[in-house]
Short mmCIF file of C-alpha atoms in Angstrom, two decimals:
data_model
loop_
_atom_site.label_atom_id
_atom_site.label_comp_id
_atom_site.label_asym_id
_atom_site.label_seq_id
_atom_site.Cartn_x
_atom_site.Cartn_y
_atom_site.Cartn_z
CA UNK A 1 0.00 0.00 0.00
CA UNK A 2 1.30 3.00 -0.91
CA UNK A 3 0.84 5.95 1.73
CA UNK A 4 -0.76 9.67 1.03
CA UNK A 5 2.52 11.40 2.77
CA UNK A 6 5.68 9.89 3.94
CA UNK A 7 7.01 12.44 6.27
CA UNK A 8 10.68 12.30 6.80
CA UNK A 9 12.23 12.75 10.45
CA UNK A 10 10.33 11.62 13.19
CA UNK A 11 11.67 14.52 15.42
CA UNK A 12 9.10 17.54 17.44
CA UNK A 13 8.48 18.95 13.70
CA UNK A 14 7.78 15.65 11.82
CA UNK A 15 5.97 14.22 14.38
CA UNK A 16 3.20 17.01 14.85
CA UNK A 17 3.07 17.30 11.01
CA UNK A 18 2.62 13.15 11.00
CA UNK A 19 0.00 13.92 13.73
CA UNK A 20 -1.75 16.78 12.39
CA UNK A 21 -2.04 14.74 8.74
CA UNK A 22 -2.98 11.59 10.13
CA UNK A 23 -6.25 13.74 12.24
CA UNK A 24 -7.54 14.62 9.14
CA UNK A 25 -7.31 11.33 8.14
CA UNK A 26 -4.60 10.68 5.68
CA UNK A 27 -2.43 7.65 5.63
CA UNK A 28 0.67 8.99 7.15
CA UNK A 29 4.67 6.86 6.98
CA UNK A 30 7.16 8.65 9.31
CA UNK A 31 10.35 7.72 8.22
CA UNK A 32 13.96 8.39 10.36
CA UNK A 33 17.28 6.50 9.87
CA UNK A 34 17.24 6.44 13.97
CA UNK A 35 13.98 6.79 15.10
CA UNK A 36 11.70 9.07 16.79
CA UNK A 37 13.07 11.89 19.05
CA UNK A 38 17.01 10.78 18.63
CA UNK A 39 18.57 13.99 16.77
CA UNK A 40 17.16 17.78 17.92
CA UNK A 41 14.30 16.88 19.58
CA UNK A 42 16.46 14.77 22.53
CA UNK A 43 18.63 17.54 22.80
CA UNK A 44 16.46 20.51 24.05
CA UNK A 45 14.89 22.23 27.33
CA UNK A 46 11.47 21.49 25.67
CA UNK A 47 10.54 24.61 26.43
CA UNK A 48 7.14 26.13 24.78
CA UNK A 49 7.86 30.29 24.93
CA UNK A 50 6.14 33.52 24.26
CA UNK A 51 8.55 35.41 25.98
CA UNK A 52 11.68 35.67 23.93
CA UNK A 53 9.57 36.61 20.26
CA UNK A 54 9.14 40.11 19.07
CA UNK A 55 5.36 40.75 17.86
CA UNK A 56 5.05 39.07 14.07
CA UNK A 57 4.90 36.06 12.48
CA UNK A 58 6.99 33.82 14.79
CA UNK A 59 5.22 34.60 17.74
CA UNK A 60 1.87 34.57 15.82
CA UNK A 61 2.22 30.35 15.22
CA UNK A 62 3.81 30.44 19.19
CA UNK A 63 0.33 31.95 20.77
CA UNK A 64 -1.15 29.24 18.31
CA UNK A 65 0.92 26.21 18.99
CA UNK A 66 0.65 27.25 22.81
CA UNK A 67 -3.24 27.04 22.60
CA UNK A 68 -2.77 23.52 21.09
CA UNK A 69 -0.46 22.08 23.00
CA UNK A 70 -2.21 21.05 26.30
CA UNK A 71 -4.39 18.65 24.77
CA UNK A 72 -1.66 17.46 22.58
CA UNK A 73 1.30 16.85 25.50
CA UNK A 74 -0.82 13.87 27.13
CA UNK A 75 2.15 12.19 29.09
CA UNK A 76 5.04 14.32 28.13
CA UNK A 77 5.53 16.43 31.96
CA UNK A 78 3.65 19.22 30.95
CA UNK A 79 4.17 22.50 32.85
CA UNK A 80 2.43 25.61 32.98
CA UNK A 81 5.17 26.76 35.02
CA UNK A 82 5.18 30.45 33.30
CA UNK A 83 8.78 32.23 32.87
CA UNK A 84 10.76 35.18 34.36
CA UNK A 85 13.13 37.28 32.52
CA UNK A 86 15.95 39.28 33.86
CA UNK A 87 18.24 42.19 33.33
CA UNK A 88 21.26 42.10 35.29
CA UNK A 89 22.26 45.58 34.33
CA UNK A 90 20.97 48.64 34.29
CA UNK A 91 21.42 48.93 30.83
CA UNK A 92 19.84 46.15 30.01
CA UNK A 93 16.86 47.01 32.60
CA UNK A 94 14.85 49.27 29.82
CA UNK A 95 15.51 47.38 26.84
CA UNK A 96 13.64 44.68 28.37
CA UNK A 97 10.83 46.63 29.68
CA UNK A 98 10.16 48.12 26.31
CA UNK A 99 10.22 44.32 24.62
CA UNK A 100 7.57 43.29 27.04
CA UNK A 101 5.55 46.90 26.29
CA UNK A 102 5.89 46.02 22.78
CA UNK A 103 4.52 42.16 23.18
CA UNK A 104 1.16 43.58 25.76
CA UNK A 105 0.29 45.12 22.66
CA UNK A 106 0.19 41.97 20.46
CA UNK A 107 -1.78 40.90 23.47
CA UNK A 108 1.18 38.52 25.24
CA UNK A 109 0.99 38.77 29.43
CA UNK A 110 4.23 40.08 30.42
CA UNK A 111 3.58 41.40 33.49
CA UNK A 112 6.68 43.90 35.28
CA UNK A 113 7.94 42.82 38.39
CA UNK A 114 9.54 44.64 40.67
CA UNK A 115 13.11 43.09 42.37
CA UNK A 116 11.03 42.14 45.73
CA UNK A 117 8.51 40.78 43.37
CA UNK A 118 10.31 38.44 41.03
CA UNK A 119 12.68 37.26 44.66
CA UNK A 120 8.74 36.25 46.01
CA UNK A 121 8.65 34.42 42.66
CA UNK A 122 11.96 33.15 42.75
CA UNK A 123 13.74 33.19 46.26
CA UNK A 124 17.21 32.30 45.49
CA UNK A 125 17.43 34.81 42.88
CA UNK A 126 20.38 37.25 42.48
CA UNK A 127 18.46 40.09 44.50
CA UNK A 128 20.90 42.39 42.43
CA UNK A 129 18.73 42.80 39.44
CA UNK A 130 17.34 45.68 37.92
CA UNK A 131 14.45 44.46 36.11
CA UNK A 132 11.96 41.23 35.74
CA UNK A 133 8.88 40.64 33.39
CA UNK A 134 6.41 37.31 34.35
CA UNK A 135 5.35 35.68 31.67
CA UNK A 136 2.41 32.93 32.63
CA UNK A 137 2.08 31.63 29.23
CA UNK A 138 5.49 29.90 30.01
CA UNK A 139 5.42 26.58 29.88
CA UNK A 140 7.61 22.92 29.34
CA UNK A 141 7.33 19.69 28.88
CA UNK A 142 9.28 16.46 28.18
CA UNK A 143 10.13 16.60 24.20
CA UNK A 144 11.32 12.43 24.00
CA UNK A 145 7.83 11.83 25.47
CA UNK A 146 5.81 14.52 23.49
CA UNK A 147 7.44 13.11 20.16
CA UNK A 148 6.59 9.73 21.15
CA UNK A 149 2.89 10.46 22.07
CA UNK A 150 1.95 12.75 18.90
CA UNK A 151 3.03 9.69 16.97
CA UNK A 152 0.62 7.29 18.65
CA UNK A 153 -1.24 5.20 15.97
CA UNK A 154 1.31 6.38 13.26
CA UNK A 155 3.68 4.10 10.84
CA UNK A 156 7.18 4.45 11.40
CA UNK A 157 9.74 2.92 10.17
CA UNK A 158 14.09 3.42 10.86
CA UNK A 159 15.66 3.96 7.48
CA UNK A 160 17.53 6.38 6.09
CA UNK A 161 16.54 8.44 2.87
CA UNK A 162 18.66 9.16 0.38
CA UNK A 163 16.94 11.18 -2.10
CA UNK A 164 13.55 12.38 -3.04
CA UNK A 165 11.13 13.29 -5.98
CA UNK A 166 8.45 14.38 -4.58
CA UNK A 167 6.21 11.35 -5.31
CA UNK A 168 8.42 8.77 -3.73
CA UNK A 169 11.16 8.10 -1.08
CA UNK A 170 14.49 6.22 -2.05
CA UNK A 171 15.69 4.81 1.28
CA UNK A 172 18.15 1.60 1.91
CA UNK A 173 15.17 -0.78 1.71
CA UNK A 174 13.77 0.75 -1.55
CA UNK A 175 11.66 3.10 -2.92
CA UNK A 176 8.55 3.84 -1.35
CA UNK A 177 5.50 5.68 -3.67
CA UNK A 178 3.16 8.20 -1.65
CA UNK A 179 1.26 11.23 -2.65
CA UNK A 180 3.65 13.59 -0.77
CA UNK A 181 6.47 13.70 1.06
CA UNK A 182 7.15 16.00 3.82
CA UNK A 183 10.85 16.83 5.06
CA UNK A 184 11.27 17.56 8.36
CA UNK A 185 14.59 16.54 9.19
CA UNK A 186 15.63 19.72 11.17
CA UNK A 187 19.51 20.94 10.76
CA UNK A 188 19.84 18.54 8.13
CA UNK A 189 17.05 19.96 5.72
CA UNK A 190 19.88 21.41 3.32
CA UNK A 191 19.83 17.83 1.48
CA UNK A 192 16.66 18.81 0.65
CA UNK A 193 17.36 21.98 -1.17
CA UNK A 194 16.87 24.84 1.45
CA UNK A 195 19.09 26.73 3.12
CA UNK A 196 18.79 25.37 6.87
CA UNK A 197 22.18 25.36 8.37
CA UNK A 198 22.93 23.44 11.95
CA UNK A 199 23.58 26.05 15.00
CA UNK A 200 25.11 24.07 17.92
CA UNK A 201 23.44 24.23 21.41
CA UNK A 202 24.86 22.93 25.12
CA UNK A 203 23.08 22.21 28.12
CA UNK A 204 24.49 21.83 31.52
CA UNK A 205 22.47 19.06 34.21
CA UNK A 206 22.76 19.42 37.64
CA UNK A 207 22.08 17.10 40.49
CA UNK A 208 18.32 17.36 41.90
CA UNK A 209 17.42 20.32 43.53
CA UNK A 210 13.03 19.70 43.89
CA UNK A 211 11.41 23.13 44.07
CA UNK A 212 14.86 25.39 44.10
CA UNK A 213 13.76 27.12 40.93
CA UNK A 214 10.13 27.43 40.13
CA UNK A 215 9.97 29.07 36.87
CA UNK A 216 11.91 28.91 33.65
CA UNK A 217 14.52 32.25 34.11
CA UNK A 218 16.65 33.87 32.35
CA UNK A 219 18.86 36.61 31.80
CA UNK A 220 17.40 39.63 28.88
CA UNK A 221 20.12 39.38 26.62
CA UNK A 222 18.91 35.91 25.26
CA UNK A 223 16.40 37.70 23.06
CA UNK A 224 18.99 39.06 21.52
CA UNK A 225 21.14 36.03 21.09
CA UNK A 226 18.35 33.94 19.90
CA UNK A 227 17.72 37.11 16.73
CA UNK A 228 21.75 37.15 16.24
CA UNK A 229 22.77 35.79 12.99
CA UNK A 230 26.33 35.44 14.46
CA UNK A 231 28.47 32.46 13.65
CA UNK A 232 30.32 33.24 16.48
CA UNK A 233 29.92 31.58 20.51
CA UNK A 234 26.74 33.27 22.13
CA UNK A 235 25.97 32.45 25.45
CA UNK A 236 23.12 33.85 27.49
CA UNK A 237 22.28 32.55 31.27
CA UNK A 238 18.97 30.49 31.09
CA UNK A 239 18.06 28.19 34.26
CA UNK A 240 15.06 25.81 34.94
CA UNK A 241 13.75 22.76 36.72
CA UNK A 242 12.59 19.55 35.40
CA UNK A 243 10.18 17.43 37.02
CA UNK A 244 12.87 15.04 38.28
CA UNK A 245 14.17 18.16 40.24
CA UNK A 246 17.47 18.65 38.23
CA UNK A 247 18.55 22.06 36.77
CA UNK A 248 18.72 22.48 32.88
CA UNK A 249 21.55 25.47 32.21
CA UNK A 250 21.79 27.12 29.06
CA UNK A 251 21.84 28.45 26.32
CA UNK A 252 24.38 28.85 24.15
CA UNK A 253 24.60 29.40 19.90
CA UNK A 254 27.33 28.82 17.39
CA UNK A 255 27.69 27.81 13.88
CA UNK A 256 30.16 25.49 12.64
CA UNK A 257 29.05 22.40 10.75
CA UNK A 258 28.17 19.13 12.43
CA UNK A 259 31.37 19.63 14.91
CA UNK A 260 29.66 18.21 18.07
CA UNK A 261 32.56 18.35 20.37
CA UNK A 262 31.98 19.73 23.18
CA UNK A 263 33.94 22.50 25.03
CA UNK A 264 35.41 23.58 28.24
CA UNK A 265 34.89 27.31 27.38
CA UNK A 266 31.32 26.94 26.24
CA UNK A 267 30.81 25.00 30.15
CA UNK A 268 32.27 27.51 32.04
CA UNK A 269 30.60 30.37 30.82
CA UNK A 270 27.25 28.82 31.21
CA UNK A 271 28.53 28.06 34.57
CA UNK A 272 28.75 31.50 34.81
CA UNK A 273 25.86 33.34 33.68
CA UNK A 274 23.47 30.88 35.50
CA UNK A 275 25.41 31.74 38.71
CA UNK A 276 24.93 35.10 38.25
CA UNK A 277 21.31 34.41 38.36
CA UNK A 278 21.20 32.34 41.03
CA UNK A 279 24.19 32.53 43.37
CA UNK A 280 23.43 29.44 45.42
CA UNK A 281 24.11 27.31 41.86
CA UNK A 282 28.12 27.75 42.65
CA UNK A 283 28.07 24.99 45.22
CA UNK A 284 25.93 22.53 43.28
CA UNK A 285 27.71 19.58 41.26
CA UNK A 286 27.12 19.53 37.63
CA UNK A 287 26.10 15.79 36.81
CA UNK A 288 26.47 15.71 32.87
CA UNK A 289 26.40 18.09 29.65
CA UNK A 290 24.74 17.32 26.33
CA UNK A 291 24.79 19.03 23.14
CA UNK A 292 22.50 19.02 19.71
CA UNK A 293 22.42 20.54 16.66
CA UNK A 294 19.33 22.95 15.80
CA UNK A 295 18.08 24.00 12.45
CA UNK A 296 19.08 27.36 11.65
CA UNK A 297 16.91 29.45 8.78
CA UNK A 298 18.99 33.08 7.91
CA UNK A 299 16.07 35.55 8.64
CA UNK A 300 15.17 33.31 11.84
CA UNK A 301 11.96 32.16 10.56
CA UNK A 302 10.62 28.55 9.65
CA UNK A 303 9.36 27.18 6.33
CA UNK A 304 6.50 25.83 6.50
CA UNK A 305 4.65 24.74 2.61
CA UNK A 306 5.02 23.53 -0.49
CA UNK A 307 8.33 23.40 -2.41
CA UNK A 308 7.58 25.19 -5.88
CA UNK A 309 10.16 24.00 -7.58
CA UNK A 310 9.57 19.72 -6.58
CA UNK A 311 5.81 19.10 -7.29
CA UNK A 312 5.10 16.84 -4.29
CA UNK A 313 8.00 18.10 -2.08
CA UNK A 314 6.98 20.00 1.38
CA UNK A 315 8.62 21.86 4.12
CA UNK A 316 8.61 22.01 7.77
CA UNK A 317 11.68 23.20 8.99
CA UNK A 318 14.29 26.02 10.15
CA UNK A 319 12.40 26.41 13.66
CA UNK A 320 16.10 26.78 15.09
CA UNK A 321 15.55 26.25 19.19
CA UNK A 322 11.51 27.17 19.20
CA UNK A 323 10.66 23.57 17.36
CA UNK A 324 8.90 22.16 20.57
CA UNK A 325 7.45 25.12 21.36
CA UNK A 326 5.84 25.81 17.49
CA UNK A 327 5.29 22.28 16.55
CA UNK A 328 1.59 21.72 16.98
CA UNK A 329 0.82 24.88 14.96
CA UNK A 330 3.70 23.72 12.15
CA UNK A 331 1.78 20.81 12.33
CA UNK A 332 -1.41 22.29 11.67
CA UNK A 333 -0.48 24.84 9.00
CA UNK A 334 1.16 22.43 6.86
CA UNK A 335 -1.63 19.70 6.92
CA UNK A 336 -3.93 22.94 6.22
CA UNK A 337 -1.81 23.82 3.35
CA UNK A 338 -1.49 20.36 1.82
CA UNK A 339 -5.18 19.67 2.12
CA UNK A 340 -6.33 22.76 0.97
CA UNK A 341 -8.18 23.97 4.02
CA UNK A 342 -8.20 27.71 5.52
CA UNK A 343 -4.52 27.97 7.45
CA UNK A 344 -5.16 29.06 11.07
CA UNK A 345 -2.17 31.22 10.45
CA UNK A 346 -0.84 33.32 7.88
CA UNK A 347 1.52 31.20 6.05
CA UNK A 348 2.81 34.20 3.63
CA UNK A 349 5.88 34.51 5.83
CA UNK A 350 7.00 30.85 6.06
CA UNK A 351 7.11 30.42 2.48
CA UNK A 352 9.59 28.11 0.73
CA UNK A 353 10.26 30.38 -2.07
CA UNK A 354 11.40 33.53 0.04
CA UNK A 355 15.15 34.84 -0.76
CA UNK A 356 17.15 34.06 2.51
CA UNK A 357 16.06 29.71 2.16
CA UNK A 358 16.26 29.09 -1.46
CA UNK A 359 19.60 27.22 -1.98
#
């Protein structure tokens, strides 16, 4: 039997386009030469954010994937735990204030804290900071187990693809015939003729601490590191608690290739930068560090449609760290698209045929 859509990459993205397809009842084959959740997907926060997207289109499919999303993330450690950003500078104090101004207006709640506020909120915070916005519509969950659960009742098979016309799938078992074929293979979507480059991301894991830190926090300048287009290390502090009770540290950005070493320098300053948000971090033991590679579009938007110039051929890609937290509305927007129904969302700016991701 030949399938309606063989989606390719069973990651965040593929699997909430599998999902999404399958609802509206297509015969949907996920295909992934490792199987679901084992490239970006594993190596994330799983964080679901409003807070770090200026008003526009990005933050458009955010409000809409974060209205989705609780009655999508059945078993996956959901967390409406709402987030708190920081500046730790008073230079940085009314940059942030006028982001959050600027995202009450597109109707986000960023409430301003004041420092005796966002220490109620957060006790062991640096008390030293000049300026906190509380953002409810925060939240995180589990990405393995969300992948895993949005795929529920779908085919998948572990085999890699080596080359695609639109109407078909050449993989190391053969060629398999569909109606479409969907790629969604993250910071590898280049093979498929757009520009999607990988931008390497660390994460530091510390022993248990239940309840230390209630909220995700970070520091104001990772706005600003997330819009950089800089090849260059970027490191911004970014601390929160799982449900297991250990600390996820990041964040950190840099380009170069499928390098996945990991490095001292890139540790310690994450080290760093969460200390200076919470103090009390400098005596806890660091258990492990992992690393992945996220997918990386040049104007720091995803593509989400049709490819124009491979009949057949769709994208969902080029979400760069913001995959779990967009993925139900990708999901959504391109089974709209590739049925023909009204999209939810305006899908003008995640064309495939837009300068910066034509290769």
């Amino acid at each position: 039997m030949h399938p309606d859509v063989v989606v390719v990459g069973a990651g965040i993205i593929g699997a909430a386009c599998a999902q999404a397809l399958h609802s509206r009842g297509l015969d949907v084959l996920v295909v992934d030469r490792h199987g679901p959740a084992s490239g970006t997907s594993a190596a994330g926060e799983g964080n679901v954010l409003v807070s770090d997207k200026e008003p526009g289109p990005e933050l458009d499919l955010a409000r809409a994937s974060r209205e989705l999303w609780p009655a999508l993330a059945e078993d996956a450690e959901w967390e409406e735990k709402g987030g708190l950003v920081v500046a730790t500078t008073r230079d940085a104090a009314e940059p942030l204030k006028a982001f959050a101004a600027r995202q009450r207006a597109a109707g986000i709640d960023a409430c301003e804290l004041t420092a005796a506020e966002a220490l109620s909120h957060e006790p062991h915070l640096n008390p030293e900071i000049t300026a906190a916005v509380h953002y409810l519509q925060d939240a995180q969950l589990n990405p393995v187990k969300a992948t895993k659960s949005l795929l529920r009742g779908i085919r998948i098979i572990t085999v890699e693809v080596s080359t695609t016309d639109g109407r078909s799938v050449t993989t190391g078992q053969g060629v398999i015939h569909c109606g479409a074929v969907v790629n969604a293979t993250g910071p590898w979507a280049r093979d498929f003729g757009v520009n999607i480059l990988p931008r390497r991301g660390v994460v530091l894991v510390t022993t248990p601490l239940p309840g230390a830190i209630r909220h995700k926090v970070y520091d104001a300048d990772y706005v600003g590191a997330v819009a950089s287009g800089d090849a260059d290390l970027q490191t911004s502090g970014v601390v929160e608690s799982t449900q297991a009770g250990t600390v996820l540290i990041g964040s950190s950005r840099q380009r170069r290739g499928f390098d996945d070493t990991i490095e001292t320098r890139v540790l310690k300053a994450l080290a760093r930068k969460a200390i200076a948000l919470f103090p009390m971090l400098a005596d806890v033991p660091v258990m492990r560090a992992y690393g992945g590679f996220r997918p990386y579009a040049p104007d720091h938007l995803p593509v989400i449609g049709a490819d124009p110039r491979t009949p057949g051929l769709w994208h969902a890609t080029g979400h760069e760290g913001a995959g779990v937290g967009l993925a139900p509305a990708t999901g959504r927007l391109l089974a709209e698209l590739l049925t023909g129904a009204t999209p939810h969302v305006d899908p003008h700016p995640f064309r495939v045929d837009r300068q910066e991701v034509m290769v």
